[in-house]
Tab-separated table of C-alpha atoms in Angstrom:
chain	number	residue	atom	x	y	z
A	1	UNK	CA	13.845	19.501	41.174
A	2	UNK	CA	11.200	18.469	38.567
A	3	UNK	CA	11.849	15.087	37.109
A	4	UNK	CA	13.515	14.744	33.646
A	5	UNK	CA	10.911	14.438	30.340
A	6	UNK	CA	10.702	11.136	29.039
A	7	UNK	CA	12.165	11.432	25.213
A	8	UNK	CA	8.902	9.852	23.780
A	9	UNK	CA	7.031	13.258	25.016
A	10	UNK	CA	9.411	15.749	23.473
A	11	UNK	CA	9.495	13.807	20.673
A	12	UNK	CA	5.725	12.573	19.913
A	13	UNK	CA	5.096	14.958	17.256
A	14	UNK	CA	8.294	15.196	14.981
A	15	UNK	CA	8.533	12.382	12.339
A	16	UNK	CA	10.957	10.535	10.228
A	17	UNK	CA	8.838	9.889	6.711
A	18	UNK	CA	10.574	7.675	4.680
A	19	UNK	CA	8.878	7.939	1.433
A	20	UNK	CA	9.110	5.043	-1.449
A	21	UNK	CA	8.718	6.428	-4.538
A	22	UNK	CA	7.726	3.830	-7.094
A	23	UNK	CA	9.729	4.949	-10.798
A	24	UNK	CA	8.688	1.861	-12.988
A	25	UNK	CA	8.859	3.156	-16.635
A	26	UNK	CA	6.093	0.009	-17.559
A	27	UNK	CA	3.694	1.007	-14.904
A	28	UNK	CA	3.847	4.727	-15.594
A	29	UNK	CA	3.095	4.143	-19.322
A	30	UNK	CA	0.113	1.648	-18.584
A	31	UNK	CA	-1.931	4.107	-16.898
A	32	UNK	CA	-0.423	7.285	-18.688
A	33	UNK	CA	-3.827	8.225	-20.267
A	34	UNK	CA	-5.501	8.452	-16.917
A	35	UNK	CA	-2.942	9.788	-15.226
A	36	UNK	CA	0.617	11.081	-15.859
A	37	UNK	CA	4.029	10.182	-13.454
A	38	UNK	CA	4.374	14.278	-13.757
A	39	UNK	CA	0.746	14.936	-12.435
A	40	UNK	CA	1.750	12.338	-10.258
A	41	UNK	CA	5.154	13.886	-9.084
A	42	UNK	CA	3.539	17.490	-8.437
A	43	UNK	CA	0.981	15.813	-5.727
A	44	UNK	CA	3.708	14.189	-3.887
A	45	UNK	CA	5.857	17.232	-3.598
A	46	UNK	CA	3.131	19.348	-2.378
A	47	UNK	CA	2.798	16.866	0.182
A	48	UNK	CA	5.942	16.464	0.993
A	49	UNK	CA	6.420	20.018	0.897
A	50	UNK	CA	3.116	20.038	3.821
A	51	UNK	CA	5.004	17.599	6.064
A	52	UNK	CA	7.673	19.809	6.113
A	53	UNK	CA	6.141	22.865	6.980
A	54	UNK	CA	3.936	20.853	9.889
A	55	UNK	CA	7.157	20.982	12.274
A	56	UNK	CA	10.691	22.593	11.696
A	57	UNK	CA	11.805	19.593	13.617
A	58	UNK	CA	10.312	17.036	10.961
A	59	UNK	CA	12.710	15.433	8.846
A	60	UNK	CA	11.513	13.746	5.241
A	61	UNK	CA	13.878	11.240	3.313
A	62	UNK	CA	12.537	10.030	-0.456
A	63	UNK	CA	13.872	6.333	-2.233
A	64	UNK	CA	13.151	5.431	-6.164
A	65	UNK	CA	11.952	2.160	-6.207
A	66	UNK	CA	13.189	1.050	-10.245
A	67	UNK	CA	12.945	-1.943	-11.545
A	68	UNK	CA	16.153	-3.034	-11.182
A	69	UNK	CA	17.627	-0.446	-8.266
A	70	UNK	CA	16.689	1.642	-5.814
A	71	UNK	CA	18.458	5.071	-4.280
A	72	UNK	CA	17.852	7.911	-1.839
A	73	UNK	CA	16.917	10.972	-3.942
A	74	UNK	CA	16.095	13.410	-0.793
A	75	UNK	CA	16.851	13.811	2.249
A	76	UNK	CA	15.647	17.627	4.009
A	77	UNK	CA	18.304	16.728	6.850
A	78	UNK	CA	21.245	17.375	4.594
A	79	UNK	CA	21.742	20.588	2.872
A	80	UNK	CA	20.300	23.798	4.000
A	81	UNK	CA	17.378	24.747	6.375
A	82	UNK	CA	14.905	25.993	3.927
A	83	UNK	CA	15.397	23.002	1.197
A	84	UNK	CA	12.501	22.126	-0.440
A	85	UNK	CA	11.443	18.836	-1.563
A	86	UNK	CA	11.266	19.859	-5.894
A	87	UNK	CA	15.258	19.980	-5.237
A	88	UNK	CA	15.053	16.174	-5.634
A	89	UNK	CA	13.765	16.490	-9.482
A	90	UNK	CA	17.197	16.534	-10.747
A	91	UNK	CA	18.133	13.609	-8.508
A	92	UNK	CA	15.076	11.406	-9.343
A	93	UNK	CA	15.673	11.903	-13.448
A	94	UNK	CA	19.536	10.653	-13.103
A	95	UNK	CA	18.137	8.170	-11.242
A	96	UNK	CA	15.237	7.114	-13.770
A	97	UNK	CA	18.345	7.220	-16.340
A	98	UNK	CA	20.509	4.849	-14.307
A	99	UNK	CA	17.873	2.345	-13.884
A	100	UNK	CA	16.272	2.374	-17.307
A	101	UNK	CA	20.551	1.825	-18.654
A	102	UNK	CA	20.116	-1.287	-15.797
A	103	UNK	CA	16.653	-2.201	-18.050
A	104	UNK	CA	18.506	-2.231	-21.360
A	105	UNK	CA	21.601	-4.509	-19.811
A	106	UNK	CA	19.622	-6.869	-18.393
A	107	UNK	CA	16.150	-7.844	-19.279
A	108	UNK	CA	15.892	-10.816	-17.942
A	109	UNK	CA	15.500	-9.149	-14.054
A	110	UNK	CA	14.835	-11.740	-11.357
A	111	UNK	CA	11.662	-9.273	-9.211
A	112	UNK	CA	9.387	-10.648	-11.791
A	113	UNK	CA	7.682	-8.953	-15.211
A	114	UNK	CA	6.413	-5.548	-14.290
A	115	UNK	CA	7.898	-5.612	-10.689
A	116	UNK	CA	9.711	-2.575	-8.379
A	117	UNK	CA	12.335	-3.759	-6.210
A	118	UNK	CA	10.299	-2.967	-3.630
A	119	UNK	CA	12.182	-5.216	-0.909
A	120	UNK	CA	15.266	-3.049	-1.790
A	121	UNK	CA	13.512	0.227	-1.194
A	122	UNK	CA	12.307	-1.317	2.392
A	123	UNK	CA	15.632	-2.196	3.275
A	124	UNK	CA	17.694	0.790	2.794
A	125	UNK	CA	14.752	2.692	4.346
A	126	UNK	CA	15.073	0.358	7.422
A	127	UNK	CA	19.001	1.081	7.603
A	128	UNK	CA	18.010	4.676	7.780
A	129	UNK	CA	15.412	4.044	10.339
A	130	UNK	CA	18.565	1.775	12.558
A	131	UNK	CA	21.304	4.748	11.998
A	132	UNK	CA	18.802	7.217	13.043
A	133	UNK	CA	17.611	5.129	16.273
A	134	UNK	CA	21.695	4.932	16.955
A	135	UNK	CA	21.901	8.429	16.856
A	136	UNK	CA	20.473	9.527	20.517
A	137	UNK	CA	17.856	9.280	22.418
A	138	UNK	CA	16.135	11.840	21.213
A	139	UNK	CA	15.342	11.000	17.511
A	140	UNK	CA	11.976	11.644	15.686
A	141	UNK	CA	9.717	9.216	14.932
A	142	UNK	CA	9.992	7.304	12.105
A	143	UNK	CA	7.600	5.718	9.658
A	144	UNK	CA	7.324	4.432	6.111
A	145	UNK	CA	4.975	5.482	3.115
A	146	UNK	CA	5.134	3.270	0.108
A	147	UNK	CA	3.365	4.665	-3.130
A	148	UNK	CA	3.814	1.690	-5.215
A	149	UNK	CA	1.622	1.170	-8.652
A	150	UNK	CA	3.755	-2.169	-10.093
A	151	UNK	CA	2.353	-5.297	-9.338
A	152	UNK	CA	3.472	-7.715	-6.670
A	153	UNK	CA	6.844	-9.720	-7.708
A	154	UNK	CA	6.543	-13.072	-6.187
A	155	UNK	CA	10.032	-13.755	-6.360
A	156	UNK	CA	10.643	-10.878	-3.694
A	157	UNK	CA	8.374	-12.575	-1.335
A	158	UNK	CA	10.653	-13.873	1.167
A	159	UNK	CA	12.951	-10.268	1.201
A	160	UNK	CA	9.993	-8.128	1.764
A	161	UNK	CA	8.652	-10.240	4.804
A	162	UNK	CA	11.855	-10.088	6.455
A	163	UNK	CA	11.871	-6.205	6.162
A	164	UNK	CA	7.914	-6.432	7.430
A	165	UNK	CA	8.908	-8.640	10.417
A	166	UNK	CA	12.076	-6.345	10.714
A	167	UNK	CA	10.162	-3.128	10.900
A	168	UNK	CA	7.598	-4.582	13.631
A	169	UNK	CA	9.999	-5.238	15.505
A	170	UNK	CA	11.365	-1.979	15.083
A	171	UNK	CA	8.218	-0.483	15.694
A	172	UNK	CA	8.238	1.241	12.565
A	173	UNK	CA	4.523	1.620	10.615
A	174	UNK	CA	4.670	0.815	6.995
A	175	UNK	CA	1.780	3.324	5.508
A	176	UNK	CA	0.852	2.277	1.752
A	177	UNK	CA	-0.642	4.223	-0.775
A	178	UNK	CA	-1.148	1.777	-3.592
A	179	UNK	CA	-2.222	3.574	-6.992
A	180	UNK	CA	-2.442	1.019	-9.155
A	181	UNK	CA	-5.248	-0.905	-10.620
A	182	UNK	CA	-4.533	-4.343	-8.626
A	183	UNK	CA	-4.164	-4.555	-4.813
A	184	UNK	CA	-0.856	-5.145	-3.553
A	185	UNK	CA	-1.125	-8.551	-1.690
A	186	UNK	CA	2.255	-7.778	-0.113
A	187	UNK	CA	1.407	-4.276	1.148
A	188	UNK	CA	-1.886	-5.291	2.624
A	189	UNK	CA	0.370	-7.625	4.851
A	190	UNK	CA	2.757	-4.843	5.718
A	191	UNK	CA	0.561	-2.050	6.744
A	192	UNK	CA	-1.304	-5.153	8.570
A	193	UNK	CA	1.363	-6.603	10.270
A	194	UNK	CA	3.268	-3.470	11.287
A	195	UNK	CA	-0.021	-1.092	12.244
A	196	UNK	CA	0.234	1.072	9.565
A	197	UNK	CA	-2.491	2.024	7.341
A	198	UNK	CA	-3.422	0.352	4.070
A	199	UNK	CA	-5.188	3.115	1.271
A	200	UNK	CA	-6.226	2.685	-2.771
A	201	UNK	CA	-7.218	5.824	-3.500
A	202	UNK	CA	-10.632	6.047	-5.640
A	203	UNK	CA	-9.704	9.294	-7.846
A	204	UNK	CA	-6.186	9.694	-8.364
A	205	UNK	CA	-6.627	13.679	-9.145
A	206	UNK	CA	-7.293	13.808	-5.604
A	207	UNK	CA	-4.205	12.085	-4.936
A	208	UNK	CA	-3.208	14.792	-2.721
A	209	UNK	CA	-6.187	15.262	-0.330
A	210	UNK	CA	-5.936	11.357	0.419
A	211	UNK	CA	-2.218	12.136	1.049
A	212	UNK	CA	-2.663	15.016	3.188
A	213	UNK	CA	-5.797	13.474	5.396
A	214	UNK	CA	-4.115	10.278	5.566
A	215	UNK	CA	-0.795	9.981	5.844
A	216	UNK	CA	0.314	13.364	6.876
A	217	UNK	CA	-0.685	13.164	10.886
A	218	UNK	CA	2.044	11.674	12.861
A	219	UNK	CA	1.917	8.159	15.134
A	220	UNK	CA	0.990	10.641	18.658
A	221	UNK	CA	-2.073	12.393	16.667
A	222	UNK	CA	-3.221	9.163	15.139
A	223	UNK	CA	-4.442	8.100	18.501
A	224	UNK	CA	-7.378	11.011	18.491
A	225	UNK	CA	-8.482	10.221	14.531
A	226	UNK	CA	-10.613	7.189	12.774
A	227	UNK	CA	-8.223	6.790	9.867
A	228	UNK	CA	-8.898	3.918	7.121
A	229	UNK	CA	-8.946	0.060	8.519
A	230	UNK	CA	-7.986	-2.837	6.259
A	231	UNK	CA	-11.541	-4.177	4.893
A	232	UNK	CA	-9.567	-7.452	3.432
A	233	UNK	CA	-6.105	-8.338	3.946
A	234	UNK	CA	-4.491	-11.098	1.619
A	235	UNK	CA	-2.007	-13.661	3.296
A	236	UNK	CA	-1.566	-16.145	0.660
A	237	UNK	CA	2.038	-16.897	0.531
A	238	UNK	CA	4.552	-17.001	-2.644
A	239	UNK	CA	6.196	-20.777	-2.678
A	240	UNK	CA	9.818	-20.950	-2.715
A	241	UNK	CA	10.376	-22.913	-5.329
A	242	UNK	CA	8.645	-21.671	-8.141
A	243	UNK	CA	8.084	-18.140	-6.974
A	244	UNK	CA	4.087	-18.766	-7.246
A	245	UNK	CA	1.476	-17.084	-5.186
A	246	UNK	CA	-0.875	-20.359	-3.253
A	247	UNK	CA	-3.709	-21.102	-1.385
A	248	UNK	CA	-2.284	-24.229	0.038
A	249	UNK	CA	0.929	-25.855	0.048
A	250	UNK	CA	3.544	-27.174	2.225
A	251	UNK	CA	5.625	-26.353	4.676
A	252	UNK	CA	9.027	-27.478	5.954
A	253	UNK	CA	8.799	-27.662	10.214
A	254	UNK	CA	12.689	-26.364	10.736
A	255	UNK	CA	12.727	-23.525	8.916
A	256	UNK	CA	8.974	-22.498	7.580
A	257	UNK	CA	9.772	-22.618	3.773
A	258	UNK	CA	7.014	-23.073	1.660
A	259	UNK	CA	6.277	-25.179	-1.388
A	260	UNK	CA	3.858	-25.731	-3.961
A	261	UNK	CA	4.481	-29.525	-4.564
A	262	UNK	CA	6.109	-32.451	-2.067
A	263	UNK	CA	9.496	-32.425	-1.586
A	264	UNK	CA	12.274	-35.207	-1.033
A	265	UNK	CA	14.638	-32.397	0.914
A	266	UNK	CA	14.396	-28.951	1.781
A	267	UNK	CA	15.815	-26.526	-0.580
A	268	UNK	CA	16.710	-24.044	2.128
A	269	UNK	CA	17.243	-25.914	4.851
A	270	UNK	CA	18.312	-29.250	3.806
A	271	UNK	CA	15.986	-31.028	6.058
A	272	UNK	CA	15.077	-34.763	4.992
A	273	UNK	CA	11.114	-35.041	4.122
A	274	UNK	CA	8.888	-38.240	5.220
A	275	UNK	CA	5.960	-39.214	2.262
A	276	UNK	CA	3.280	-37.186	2.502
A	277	UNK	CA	-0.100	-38.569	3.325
A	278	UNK	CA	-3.256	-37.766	0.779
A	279	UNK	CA	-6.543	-38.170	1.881
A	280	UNK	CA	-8.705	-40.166	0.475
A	281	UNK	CA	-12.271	-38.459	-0.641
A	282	UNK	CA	-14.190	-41.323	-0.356
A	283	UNK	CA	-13.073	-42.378	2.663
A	284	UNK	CA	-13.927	-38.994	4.343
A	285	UNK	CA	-16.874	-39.225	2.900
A	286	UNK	CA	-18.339	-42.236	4.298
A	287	UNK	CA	-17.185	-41.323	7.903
């Protein structure tokens, strides 16, 4: 009697895409001349549509990043069979509603001006991932794609690198297709730390062929292609106090909080601080 199949070989091929779909109104209606959150929507769902039809067994699951919530709007797993992925247009305008009613309640939002709730999104996509891994052994493999436009929000800083640290340890790839005009400091670090892979597309009308060349193999293929490497990743750090992005600062040795200025005590910790020592140009200079 042959022995029994490992479950990583039956299950190499079939993948989990979580797919963060960034729906800030402010973004959208910067770059609207160039290019539209409709024109945008019909590249995604061919893709999505592609990722479905690449294995029966493959299973695709879409989140709205707003700017004040965040929601599942798809999932191909529920419903029937032959569900396609424009069912989720009805889904993803309630959704845009919802969040935009959120807007008008409370403008003063704590992600920062112009900021997803992008560690939201990464969370709930993570509690997926953990249900799914608690479902069998045999499960597909999962991995994230963020397409995210908004700028970084500092204040989210500490959220989203527990959800990076969370999926490495996971083993979980966070892909990220950034479309905006900026880099995103804080997906550079994801795909980075978690061995996913890091894209800003050149042409946006092509939005799909970067999708589909890209993103659309799964993690047992990826092994046999040269796909994009990170050419500059950014690690500065957001303080904790102020919510700033630095170069240097300093850092608290119990629990690794960062700030932009001495401390007396810890904000997070409550540790006790000693004076800290400056160093004296002149003095460095004659040595």
């Amino acid at each position: 009697m042959s022995p029994p199949v490992p479950s990583k070989i039956l299950t190499d091929d079939v993948s989990l895409l979580m797919v963060l779909i960034d729906t800030n109104p402010h973004f959208w209606s910067s770059i609207k001349p160039h290019f539209s959150f409709s024109k945008f929507l019909s590249h995604v769902l061919a893709f999505l549509n592609s990722i479905l039809l690449l294995n029966q067994l493959n299973q695709v699951v879409v989140l709205a990043t707003g700017i004040n919530s965040c929601g599942y709007v798809f999932d191909s797993s529920s419903g029937s069979v032959s569900q396609r992925a424009e069912s989720l247009l009805p889904k993803l305008e309630e959704f845009a509603e919802n969040d935009e009613s959120l807007s008008e309640r409370d403008d003063d939002s704590g992600n920062g001006v112009g900021s997803s709730l992008l560690s939201g999104s990464l969370s709930m996509a993570l509690c997926y991932i953990q249900r799914v891994f608690r479902s069998g052994p045999l499960h597909p493999q999962p991995r994230i794609l963020c397409l995210h436009g908004s700028p970084d929000g500092p204040g989210q800083y500490v959220a989203i690198m527990n959800s990076i640290f969370s999926a490495q340890r996971s083993m979980v790839p966070i892909d990220s297709c950034v479309i905006g005009i900026q880099h995103s400091a804080f997906l550079q670090q994801a795909s980075y730390i978690t061995g996913g892979v890091y894209l800003k597309p050149q042409q946006l009308d092509g939005l799909f062929q970067y999708l589909a060349t890209v993103f659309a193999t799964d993690l047992h293929s990826r092994n046999f292609l040269r796909l994009p490497k990170p050419v500059g990743v950014d690690f500065r750090a957001s303080c904790f106090c102020h919510k700033n992005t630095i170069d240097m600062g300093f850092i608290c040795s119990v629990c690794l909080s960062i700030f932009c200025k001495h401390q007396k005590k810890c904000s997070t910790c409550g540790s006790t601080f000693g004076q800290a020592k400056t160093l004296d140009p002149s003095a460095s200079q004659q040595r």
